[in-house]
Coordinates of C-alpha atoms and ligand atoms in Angstrom, one line a residue:
M1 CA 0.0 0.0 0.0
N2 CA 1.2 3.5 -0.8
P3 CA 2.0 5.9 2.1
A4 CA -0.2 9.0 2.1
Y5 CA 0.8 11.6 -0.3
H6 CA -0.3 15.1 -1.3
F7 CA -0.7 16.4 -4.8
Q8 CA -1.4 20.0 -5.7
T9 CA -1.1 21.8 -9.1
V10 CA -2.1 24.9 -11.0
R11 CA -5.6 26.3 -11.1
H12 CA -6.1 26.8 -14.9
I13 CA -4.6 25.1 -17.9
V14 CA -5.5 26.4 -21.3
H15 CA -4.3 24.1 -24.1
G16 CA -4.4 24.2 -27.9
A17 CA -2.5 25.4 -30.9
G18 CA -2.8 29.2 -31.1
S19 CA -4.2 29.5 -27.6
L20 CA -1.7 32.2 -26.7
E21 CA -4.1 34.5 -28.6
Q22 CA -6.5 34.1 -25.6
L23 CA -4.1 35.6 -23.1
P24 CA -5.8 39.0 -22.7
E25 CA -9.2 37.4 -21.9
K26 CA -7.7 34.8 -19.7
L27 CA -6.4 37.6 -17.4
A28 CA -10.0 37.8 -16.2
L29 CA -9.4 34.4 -14.5
L30 CA -7.2 36.2 -11.9
E31 CA -8.8 37.4 -8.7
R32 CA -8.2 41.1 -9.3
P33 CA -8.0 43.4 -12.3
I34 CA -4.5 43.5 -13.8
R35 CA -3.0 46.9 -14.9
R36 CA 0.8 46.3 -14.8
V37 CA 2.4 43.2 -16.1
A38 CA 6.1 42.3 -15.8
F39 CA 6.8 40.1 -18.9
I40 CA 9.8 37.9 -18.6
T41 CA 11.0 36.4 -21.9
Q42 CA 13.9 35.2 -24.0
P43 CA 15.6 36.4 -27.2
A44 CA 14.0 33.6 -29.2
M45 CA 10.5 35.0 -28.5
E46 CA 11.7 38.5 -29.6
R47 CA 13.2 37.1 -32.8
N48 CA 10.0 35.3 -33.8
G49 CA 7.8 38.3 -33.1
V50 CA 5.8 36.6 -30.3
A51 CA 6.9 39.0 -27.6
A52 CA 5.9 42.1 -29.7
R53 CA 2.5 40.6 -30.4
V54 CA 1.9 39.9 -26.7
V55 CA 2.9 43.3 -25.6
A56 CA 0.7 44.9 -28.3
A57 CA -2.3 42.8 -27.3
L58 CA -1.9 43.7 -23.6
E59 CA -1.3 47.4 -24.3
S60 CA -4.5 47.5 -26.4
K61 CA -6.3 46.5 -23.1
D62 CA -4.7 49.5 -21.3
I63 CA -2.2 47.2 -19.5
Q64 CA 1.3 48.6 -18.9
V65 CA 4.0 46.1 -19.8
L66 CA 7.6 46.0 -18.6
T67 CA 9.6 43.6 -20.9
V68 CA 12.4 41.9 -18.9
R69 CA 15.2 40.4 -21.0
D70 CA 18.0 40.1 -18.5
V71 CA 17.3 36.7 -16.9
E72 CA 20.3 34.5 -17.9
P73 CA 20.0 31.0 -19.2
E74 CA 19.8 28.7 -16.1
P75 CA 20.1 31.8 -13.9
T76 CA 22.3 32.2 -10.8
I77 CA 20.6 33.2 -7.6
E78 CA 22.4 36.6 -7.9
N79 CA 21.0 37.2 -11.4
V80 CA 17.4 36.6 -10.2
E81 CA 17.9 38.8 -7.2
T82 CA 19.5 41.6 -9.2
V83 CA 16.8 41.6 -11.9
F84 CA 14.2 41.6 -9.2
G85 CA 15.8 44.6 -7.4
E86 CA 16.6 46.7 -10.4
Q87 CA 13.7 46.1 -12.7
I88 CA 10.7 44.2 -11.2
A89 CA 10.4 45.8 -7.8
P90 CA 10.6 49.4 -9.1
F91 CA 8.0 48.7 -11.7
A92 CA 5.6 47.3 -9.1
P93 CA 3.7 44.9 -11.3
D94 CA 0.4 43.4 -10.2
A95 CA 1.0 40.2 -12.2
V96 CA 4.0 38.4 -13.7
L97 CA 3.9 36.8 -17.2
S98 CA 6.6 34.6 -18.6
I99 CA 6.9 33.1 -22.1
G100 CA 10.0 31.0 -22.6
G101 CA 12.0 28.0 -21.5
G102 CA 12.4 26.8 -17.9
S103 CA 15.1 29.4 -17.2
V104 CA 12.7 32.3 -17.4
L105 CA 9.6 30.4 -16.1
D106 CA 11.6 29.6 -12.9
A107 CA 12.8 33.2 -12.5
A108 CA 9.2 34.5 -13.1
K109 CA 7.9 32.2 -10.3
L110 CA 10.5 33.7 -7.9
F111 CA 9.7 37.3 -9.0
A112 CA 6.0 36.8 -8.3
A113 CA 6.7 35.3 -4.9
R114 CA 9.3 38.0 -4.1
M115 CA 6.8 40.8 -4.6
T116 CA 5.0 39.8 -1.4
N117 CA 7.8 38.2 0.6
R118 CA 10.7 40.4 1.6
E119 CA 13.5 37.9 2.6
P120 CA 16.3 37.2 0.2
L121 CA 16.1 34.2 -2.1
R122 CA 18.8 32.4 -0.2
D123 CA 16.4 32.0 2.7
W124 CA 14.1 29.9 0.4
L125 CA 16.5 27.2 -0.7
G126 CA 14.9 23.9 0.1
V127 CA 11.3 22.9 0.7
D128 CA 8.4 25.0 2.0
R129 CA 10.3 28.1 3.0
I130 CA 8.2 30.8 1.3
G131 CA 5.7 32.4 3.7
S132 CA 2.9 33.7 1.6
P133 CA 1.4 33.6 -1.9
G134 CA 3.0 35.8 -4.5
I135 CA 1.2 38.1 -7.0
P136 CA -0.7 36.4 -9.9
L137 CA 1.5 34.4 -12.3
I138 CA 0.9 33.3 -15.9
L139 CA 3.3 30.8 -17.5
V140 CA 3.7 29.9 -21.1
P141 CA 6.4 27.3 -21.9
T142 CA 8.2 27.4 -25.2
T143 CA 10.5 24.4 -24.7
A144 CA 9.1 20.9 -24.2
G145 CA 10.5 20.9 -21.7
T146 CA 10.9 21.3 -18.1
G147 CA 7.3 21.1 -17.1
S148 CA 8.1 24.0 -14.9
E149 CA 4.7 25.6 -15.7
V150 CA 3.0 23.0 -13.5
T151 CA 5.6 22.4 -10.8
P152 CA 6.1 24.1 -7.5
N153 CA 9.9 24.2 -8.1
A154 CA 12.3 26.9 -9.2
I155 CA 15.9 25.9 -9.8
V156 CA 18.8 28.4 -9.3
T157 CA 22.5 28.1 -9.8
L158 CA 24.8 28.7 -6.8
P159 CA 28.2 29.4 -8.4
D160 CA 30.0 29.5 -5.0
E161 CA 28.8 26.0 -4.2
A162 CA 29.2 24.8 -7.8
L163 CA 25.6 23.4 -7.6
K164 CA 22.1 24.0 -8.8
V165 CA 19.5 24.0 -6.0
G166 CA 15.8 23.8 -5.9
I167 CA 13.3 26.2 -4.2
V168 CA 10.1 24.2 -3.7
S169 CA 6.9 25.8 -2.5
R170 CA 3.2 25.7 -3.2
H171 CA 3.5 29.5 -3.5
L172 CA 5.5 29.1 -6.8
L173 CA 2.5 27.5 -8.6
P174 CA 1.1 29.8 -11.3
Q175 CA -2.7 30.6 -11.5
V176 CA -2.8 30.2 -15.3
V177 CA -0.8 28.1 -17.8
I178 CA -1.1 28.4 -21.5
L179 CA 0.1 25.5 -23.6
D180 CA 0.5 26.5 -27.2
A181 CA 2.6 24.1 -29.3
T182 CA 3.0 26.6 -32.2
L183 CA 5.4 28.4 -29.9
T184 CA 7.7 25.4 -30.0
L185 CA 7.8 24.9 -33.7
G186 CA 11.1 26.8 -34.0
L187 CA 13.0 25.0 -31.3
P188 CA 16.4 24.1 -32.8
Q189 CA 17.4 20.4 -33.0
P190 CA 19.9 20.3 -30.1
I191 CA 17.4 22.1 -27.8
T192 CA 14.5 19.8 -29.0
A193 CA 16.7 16.8 -28.1
A194 CA 17.9 18.0 -24.7
T195 CA 14.7 19.5 -23.4
G196 CA 12.7 16.5 -24.8
M197 CA 14.9 14.1 -23.0
D198 CA 14.7 16.2 -19.8
A199 CA 10.9 15.8 -20.0
F200 CA 11.1 12.1 -20.5
I201 CA 13.5 11.8 -17.6
H202 CA 11.0 13.7 -15.3
A203 CA 8.5 11.0 -16.1
L204 CA 10.8 8.0 -15.9
E205 CA 12.5 9.2 -12.7
S206 CA 9.0 9.8 -11.1
Y207 CA 7.9 6.4 -12.2
I208 CA 10.8 4.7 -10.5
S209 CA 11.0 7.1 -7.6
T210 CA 10.7 5.7 -4.1
K211 CA 7.8 8.3 -3.8
A212 CA 5.9 7.0 -6.9
N213 CA 2.2 6.8 -6.3
P214 CA -1.0 6.3 -8.4
I215 CA -1.2 9.9 -9.5
S216 CA 2.5 10.2 -10.5
D217 CA 2.4 6.9 -12.2
M218 CA -0.6 7.9 -14.4
Y219 CA 1.0 11.1 -15.5
A220 CA 4.5 9.5 -15.9
M221 CA 3.2 6.7 -18.1
E222 CA 1.2 9.0 -20.4
S223 CA 4.2 11.4 -20.6
M224 CA 6.6 8.6 -21.6
R225 CA 4.1 7.2 -24.1
L226 CA 3.7 10.6 -25.8
I227 CA 7.4 11.5 -25.7
G228 CA 8.6 8.0 -26.6
A229 CA 6.4 8.0 -29.7
N230 CA 7.3 11.5 -30.8
I231 CA 10.7 12.7 -29.7
V232 CA 12.6 11.5 -32.7
D233 CA 9.9 12.9 -35.0
A234 CA 10.0 16.3 -33.3
Y235 CA 13.8 16.2 -33.6
R236 CA 13.9 15.2 -37.3
N237 CA 10.8 17.1 -38.4
G238 CA 10.6 20.1 -36.2
S239 CA 7.8 21.7 -38.2
S240 CA 5.4 18.8 -37.4
L241 CA 2.7 20.4 -35.2
A242 CA 1.5 16.9 -34.2
A243 CA 4.9 15.9 -32.8
R244 CA 5.3 19.3 -31.1
E245 CA 1.8 19.0 -29.5
A246 CA 2.7 15.5 -28.2
M247 CA 6.0 16.8 -26.8
L248 CA 4.4 19.8 -25.1
L249 CA 1.7 17.7 -23.5
G250 CA 4.2 15.0 -22.5
S251 CA 6.4 17.6 -20.9
M252 CA 3.5 19.0 -18.9
Y253 CA 2.6 15.5 -17.7
G254 CA 6.2 15.0 -16.8
G255 CA 6.0 18.1 -14.6
L256 CA 2.9 16.8 -13.0
A257 CA 4.5 13.4 -12.3
L258 CA 7.6 15.0 -10.8
T259 CA 5.4 17.2 -8.6
A260 CA 3.7 14.1 -7.2
A261 CA 6.8 11.9 -6.9
G262 CA 10.1 13.8 -7.4
T263 CA 13.1 13.2 -9.7
A264 CA 16.1 11.1 -8.6
A265 CA 19.7 10.3 -9.3
V266 CA 19.8 11.5 -12.9
H267 CA 18.9 15.0 -11.8
A268 CA 21.0 14.8 -8.6
L269 CA 24.1 14.0 -10.7
A270 CA 23.2 16.6 -13.4
Y271 CA 23.2 19.6 -10.9
P272 CA 27.0 19.6 -10.4
L273 CA 27.6 19.4 -14.1
G274 CA 25.5 22.5 -14.5
G275 CA 27.0 24.3 -11.4
M276 CA 30.7 23.5 -12.2
F277 CA 30.8 23.2 -16.0
N278 CA 27.8 25.2 -17.2
I279 CA 26.4 22.1 -19.0
T280 CA 22.8 22.9 -19.7
H281 CA 20.2 21.0 -17.7
G282 CA 18.7 19.0 -20.5
V283 CA 22.1 18.0 -21.9
A284 CA 23.5 17.0 -18.5
N285 CA 20.4 14.9 -17.8
S286 CA 20.3 13.2 -21.1
M287 CA 24.0 12.4 -21.0
L288 CA 23.6 10.7 -17.6
L289 CA 20.3 8.9 -18.3
P290 CA 21.6 5.7 -19.9
H291 CA 24.3 5.2 -17.2
V292 CA 22.1 5.9 -14.2
M293 CA 19.4 3.6 -15.5
R294 CA 22.0 0.8 -16.1
F295 CA 23.1 1.3 -12.4
N296 CA 19.5 1.2 -11.2
R297 CA 18.4 -1.7 -13.5
D298 CA 18.4 -4.6 -11.1
A299 CA 16.2 -2.7 -8.6
I300 CA 13.6 -1.7 -11.1
V301 CA 13.4 -4.4 -13.8
G302 CA 9.6 -4.7 -13.4
R303 CA 9.0 -1.0 -13.7
L304 CA 11.3 -0.6 -16.7
A305 CA 9.5 -3.5 -18.3
N306 CA 6.1 -1.8 -17.8
V307 CA 7.5 1.3 -19.6
A308 CA 8.9 -0.7 -22.4
R309 CA 5.5 -2.5 -22.9
A310 CA 3.6 0.8 -22.8
L311 CA 5.9 2.2 -25.4
G312 CA 5.4 -0.8 -27.6
L313 CA 9.2 -1.6 -27.4
S314 CA 9.1 -5.2 -26.2
V315 CA 7.8 -8.1 -28.2
H316 CA 5.0 -10.4 -27.0
G317 CA 6.2 -13.1 -24.7
D318 CA 9.3 -11.1 -23.5
D319 CA 10.1 -11.6 -19.8
D320 CA 10.6 -8.5 -17.6
A321 CA 14.4 -8.6 -18.0
A322 CA 14.2 -8.6 -21.8
A323 CA 11.5 -5.9 -21.9
A324 CA 13.6 -3.7 -19.5
D325 CA 16.6 -4.1 -21.8
S326 CA 14.5 -3.1 -24.8
L327 CA 13.8 0.2 -23.0
L328 CA 17.5 0.8 -22.2
A329 CA 18.4 -0.1 -25.8
S330 CA 15.8 2.4 -27.1
I331 CA 17.3 5.2 -24.9
G332 CA 20.7 4.3 -26.4
T333 CA 19.2 4.7 -29.9
W334 CA 17.7 8.1 -29.1
T335 CA 21.1 9.2 -27.7
E336 CA 22.7 8.3 -31.0
V337 CA 20.0 9.5 -33.4
M338 CA 19.8 12.9 -31.6
A339 CA 23.5 13.3 -31.3
I340 CA 23.4 13.7 -27.5
P341 CA 27.0 14.1 -26.3
Q342 CA 28.5 11.2 -24.4
D343 CA 32.0 12.6 -23.6
L344 CA 32.3 15.1 -20.7
R345 CA 35.8 16.1 -22.0
A346 CA 34.0 18.2 -24.6
F347 CA 32.9 20.4 -21.7
G348 CA 36.3 20.6 -20.0
V349 CA 35.8 17.8 -17.5
S350 CA 38.8 15.6 -16.7
E351 CA 39.5 12.6 -14.4
A352 CA 40.6 15.1 -11.6
D353 CA 37.1 16.5 -11.5
L354 CA 35.4 13.2 -10.7
Q355 CA 35.9 13.5 -6.9
P356 CA 34.6 17.1 -6.6
L357 CA 31.7 16.3 -8.9
A358 CA 30.7 13.3 -6.9
E359 CA 31.1 15.1 -3.6
A360 CA 28.8 17.9 -4.9
A361 CA 26.2 15.3 -6.2
L362 CA 26.2 13.6 -2.8
K363 CA 24.9 16.9 -1.3
V364 CA 21.7 16.7 -3.4
K365 CA 20.1 14.5 -0.8
R366 CA 16.5 15.6 -1.6
L367 CA 16.7 13.8 -5.0
L368 CA 19.1 11.0 -4.2
G369 CA 16.6 9.9 -1.5
N370 CA 14.1 9.3 -4.3
N371 CA 16.4 6.9 -6.2
P372 CA 15.3 3.3 -6.1
K373 CA 18.9 2.2 -5.3
P374 CA 21.1 4.1 -2.8
L375 CA 24.3 5.6 -4.2
D376 CA 27.6 6.2 -2.4
L377 CA 30.5 8.4 -3.5
E378 CA 32.2 5.6 -5.4
D379 CA 28.9 4.7 -7.2
I380 CA 28.5 8.3 -8.3
K381 CA 32.2 8.6 -9.5
G382 CA 31.7 5.4 -11.4
I383 CA 28.7 6.8 -13.3
Y384 CA 30.5 10.1 -14.1
K385 CA 33.5 8.0 -15.3
R386 CA 31.4 6.3 -17.9
L387 CA 31.1 9.8 -19.5
L388 CA 34.9 10.0 -19.8
P389 CA 35.3 7.1 -22.2
Ligands
NAD1 N1 11.0 24.2 -12.2 C1 11.1 23.0 -12.6 O1 10.3 22.1 -12.3 C2 12.2 22.6 -13.5 C3 12.3 21.4 -14.1 C4 13.4 21.1 -14.9 C5 14.3 22.0 -15.2 N2 14.2 23.3 -14.7 C6 15.2 24.3 -15.0 O2 14.9 24.9 -16.2 C7 16.1 25.5 -16.8 C8 16.2 24.9 -18.2 O3 15.1 25.3 -19.0 P1 15.0 24.8 -20.5 O4 15.6 23.5 -20.7 O5 13.6 25.0 -20.9 O6 15.9 25.8 -21.3 P2 16.1 27.4 -21.3 O7 15.0 28.1 -20.8 O8 17.5 27.7 -20.7 O9 16.2 27.7 -22.9 C9 17.2 27.1 -23.6 C10 17.4 27.9 -24.9 O10 16.3 27.7 -25.8 C11 15.9 29.0 -26.3 N3 14.4 28.8 -26.6 C12 13.4 28.7 -25.7 N4 12.3 28.5 -26.4 C13 12.6 28.5 -27.7 C14 11.8 28.4 -28.9 N5 10.5 28.1 -28.9 N6 12.4 28.5 -30.1 C15 13.8 28.8 -30.1 N7 14.5 28.9 -29.0 C16 13.9 28.8 -27.8 C17 16.2 29.9 -25.1 O11 16.2 31.3 -25.6 C18 17.5 29.4 -24.7 O12 18.5 29.9 -25.5 C19 17.2 25.0 -15.9 O13 17.6 26.1 -15.1 C20 16.6 23.9 -15.1 O14 17.3 23.7 -13.9 C21 13.2 23.6 -13.9
FE2_2 FE1 14.8 18.3 -15.4

């Protein structure tokens, strides 16, 4: 029997190709009238004209918009604090809107919460440390993705500790999410691969998490089914709206699964690669995935087999071991087809870095505790070493 668990997510999800057009009317879903919006976005949305269209649509409703462009990719805690202090706080928005990848969605969550909570972000590292709800928040993901739009998490980089750390609080959940797959049509191939694999990993790690439960299992399975069937198509044929739709929905389901169950060792080992070597989140995760799953394999054969069967990877009559191996083989194929790097040397990592990397990963106890098999320092070093072939 499952121990008791608690699941909470966002209030409104608007989904459909072109649904971003509905943004001005969806503001009416918020409890109070909105007059000043801080709009946090990324260069890709300015290049493709989406940002300008959104600003014009809001301004036509007499809403003042401050466009914020200075959130860095995978932002440091100082970057989020500085942008808040120099731009967001002086503008005094009554809502925060973000359209972009996980980097800006996470920052937007922190900005909205910071408007009503005065303490510095460092006080919030960890779980349930934010005192009160923030101002209204609307999130529109353009990668598929982090699932950040539906999670209570925001991840910041701590350069002095060479780590990325999560801030987890129900006060980081947005009020409105808009899922419009047309926004993801222009995602370049390497980002499609890395963020798509990140989404799959959210689902797979939730499915094998020690905290897995009926709600997380349901979202995880559907996420993996959608992503498994579409990731290579989205990579090869980026203009396929059907593949992009499936990836965006699969990514949201991955976020819902991780909210219910939590990610595990892949994410724990990825954080130091981001913190020490600036390897992007999706790339670090997708590099580690095959090796962590091979390490975990004997503890989760039955669960891996379930996934393989749901994805149609195993043939009728296969036993669990053979089915599990068909999933691992398929992950290996995705890695090759989508040219996911498999050598950390390309990012400046050498043998001498294995010890500090493993020591840093060992600090990510919140996620290591979810892993179906315990890992010690030597296990972690062994996994990183596989990426120095
Ligand atoms: N909060 C959570 O639950 C959660 C979960 C996983 C990851 N994260 C965090 O999210 C961050 C990573 O987010 P990400 O992987 O979405 O990447 P990202 O936001 O860093 O974006 C990656 C790149 O893609 C570009 N881009 C975004 N959308 C585009 C589009 N539609 N077309 C063309 N280019 C586009 C961006 O400008 C950027 O250059 C990390 O900091 C990670 O730790 C958070
Ligand atoms: Fe992730």
